[in-house]
Every structure is written in structure tokens, then in C-alpha cells.
């Protein structure tokens, strides 16, 4: 059976935990993950970085197992275990050989019941502060984080949850304590916000029985995410750094929410404009004006954004900004061609297939769709949705005029960024 012919199964355990599985008898591996519907956007501004800090603390052991024991158990499985935190989700995932599935599930579930010992707090705080410092040394990350914060703010300067920095700041991470992290965990890690997703070679009934036994004591608590409106506005944010030898740009325009029926059309549009062979590549990179240039579409629960950027010689900063705006203006005025849509939707379909080839990659598509939509798509359905996008669908996205409101952030030498401006 090909992976496009696979079906997935769902169940809700008595404690309220949702389990989603896609069994594949021909798979050589198994991948599983706990997808938690909480992220940086759900944090109090005084506690920025709490979700990410908590992610670190879950690897420090439970009340029954020390960090060393837990990590030894995970290492013995011969696979890989990792986690990540985003604006709207925290995911703990692992992969191993199918015969180790029961051990993998037991270890991953142990991870989800952290002890959060005071003695583990300071070492992890140090690790996270080093992580913040590391990204602060990367101009591309700095300008993008500044863009996110500025773009999502209101005209009055009020912060929006989607502008929260996932890592937090030195100040907020420096004052987070075990009590705050425990409260964060208790409020947001109830079964109503967690989904277990399993992909690969496994027995569905055995999985459900073991999961129910392991999670029977999990709290049923949940919480409602605050969804705030956002009125996009154009803008130019300039950041000066005379130590840099390049100018770095980050851009953001309004996009579509994860549950928007036109989500695939937005992805096709982003590929046409900012993909590896898109219009921005030919206008900026192939011409030798920029090192790289991209534009992608990011989905959130109630909104979305087209995000991208480029870097260039400071002397070409104003020129590249003008060219970027001209590319968007041309798409706004003339739309895209049928040939561009045909090529982009094929690339999207093929990339969807490639990501679905292995359980480890397929895991994320199933899990994130379920978190956002309350359902998931089979691989065949996902590919069909990509291939069904028409020029009219893409024009429908353009009719919402996403490229009419552009926010730009620029980081570079003072003399360079002072000269930048957006047309009135």
C-alpha cells in the first residue's frame, strides 16, 4: 500500500485525551508526539518565554525518574527524541523501530509528567539565556524578531500575542520561577489541550490500551485561548548596527488563517512570489543584488501572514527595497499566470508527498492540522487539495489585497538604514 492510500484513526480516551493514529504495516519505523495547544501567544507579557522554558524542564525528569534515567531510557531506544515551541504549540516528538513502540510511548509519556525540581531550574535558565544570546548574534533573526513585534502591534503601540518572542527576553527568563512554570503547566497541559499522534507500524488497539493506562491520572483541565483581532498597517522599522557588513530586511503582509478554505492557494501564491524559483529570486538573487530572498505563508489560528526577507550589500539596500516593492506591485496589478500556478501547485504537491514519505515527517502534518482544525487530512487528501488550486483561487487571495499593506524592518549600518523610506 502506498502512503497516499493510508487512513487515520481517532479516539478520545475516558480522561479526555485525543489520540490520532495513521498505522502503516509496511513502515520501517514509528513516530509519535504529544501536541500541546499552547505557545508564546498564550503567555502573560511578564512571563514571556514560559512555554519554551517549560519545554526544557520536561526533559529534566519526573517525580519517579531522574533526568539521567529518563534520558538513558530514551537513548536506549536508538531513535531520536526532541521538542519545539512555537507561537501556538509545543510539541514533544520521538521516533524508533516499531518493536520498541511500547517503550517509546512509556518514555515519552513519562516526559509529560515533569517534577520541575528547583535544582534543575538554574542550569536550564543558563542554557536558555545562552540560546537568546546566540540568536541575538544572528542579524537575520534579530531583524525578523523586531519585525514580528512591530507588525503585530496596534497603531497605538499595544502589543499583540502573536508578536511575543518564543524564547522570551533576558529579563523575563531571568525572573521565571518554578512556581510560575508549575502554574503554567497545570493550566495548559490538561487533556483538553493535548493530542497524541502516532504514525508508522503499530497496533491501534494496543496503542489505545497502553495510552489509557499511562495517562489515566492526567488532569482533564483546559483553557480557552484569547483570540485578538489585528488591523494590519504598513510601516518601516529601521535598526542601526555599524558592526554589520550587510543590510538585512524582513517583511510581513496580511495572510490567511489555518482554517481558511484558500490556505493552499495562499501557499501557491507565496511560492510564485518567494519560492526557490519565484519572482523575488529572479529579481534580487539571480541579478546579483541580494544573497537570498524569500517569501512564505505562515498560518495561525485566527489569522496569518506572508513573511520573508533578504540580505544585500548596504549600498544596494534602497535599490533592493524598491525592487521588492515593484515585484509585489506587479502581482497586485497583473496577477499571476496559469503556468506559474501550474508549476507552483505541482511543487507544493510534491513537497507534501516528500514530507509524507516518512512517519517522522508525516507526524507533524497530522498533529498541526488537528490542533488548528480539529481534524486531519490523509496524505491523498492533502495532495489533492494542492493539485486542485486554480488561477482563480490564487486571484481570490489577491483580491483580498494582502500585498497592499507591507511592513518592512531593516537592520544595517546607520548611514544605510537612515536613507530608507516607503512611498506615501
mmCIF file of C-alpha atoms in Angstrom, residues 64 108 161 170 196 203 268 281 304 330 368 399 421:
data_model
loop_
_atom_site.group_PDB
_atom_site.id
_atom_site.type_symbol
_atom_site.label_atom_id
_atom_site.label_comp_id
_atom_site.label_asym_id
_atom_site.label_seq_id
_atom_site.Cartn_x
_atom_site.Cartn_y
_atom_site.Cartn_z
ATOM 1 C CA UNK A 64 9.601 8.861 39.597
ATOM 2 C CA UNK A 108 7.586 9.905 26.036
ATOM 3 C CA UNK A 161 0.157 37.990 21.492
ATOM 4 C CA UNK A 170 16.769 38.157 29.340
ATOM 5 C CA UNK A 196 -1.175 12.163 20.977
ATOM 6 C CA UNK A 203 -1.237 -1.852 16.551
ATOM 7 C CA UNK A 268 0.830 28.623 -4.101
ATOM 8 C CA UNK A 281 14.645 35.130 -6.724
ATOM 9 C CA UNK A 304 -1.925 34.562 9.009
ATOM 10 C CA UNK A 330 3.215 43.869 -10.316
ATOM 11 C CA UNK A 368 -0.699 20.526 13.498
ATOM 12 C CA UNK A 399 -8.478 40.105 -4.289
ATOM 13 C CA UNK A 421 11.834 55.136 3.097
#
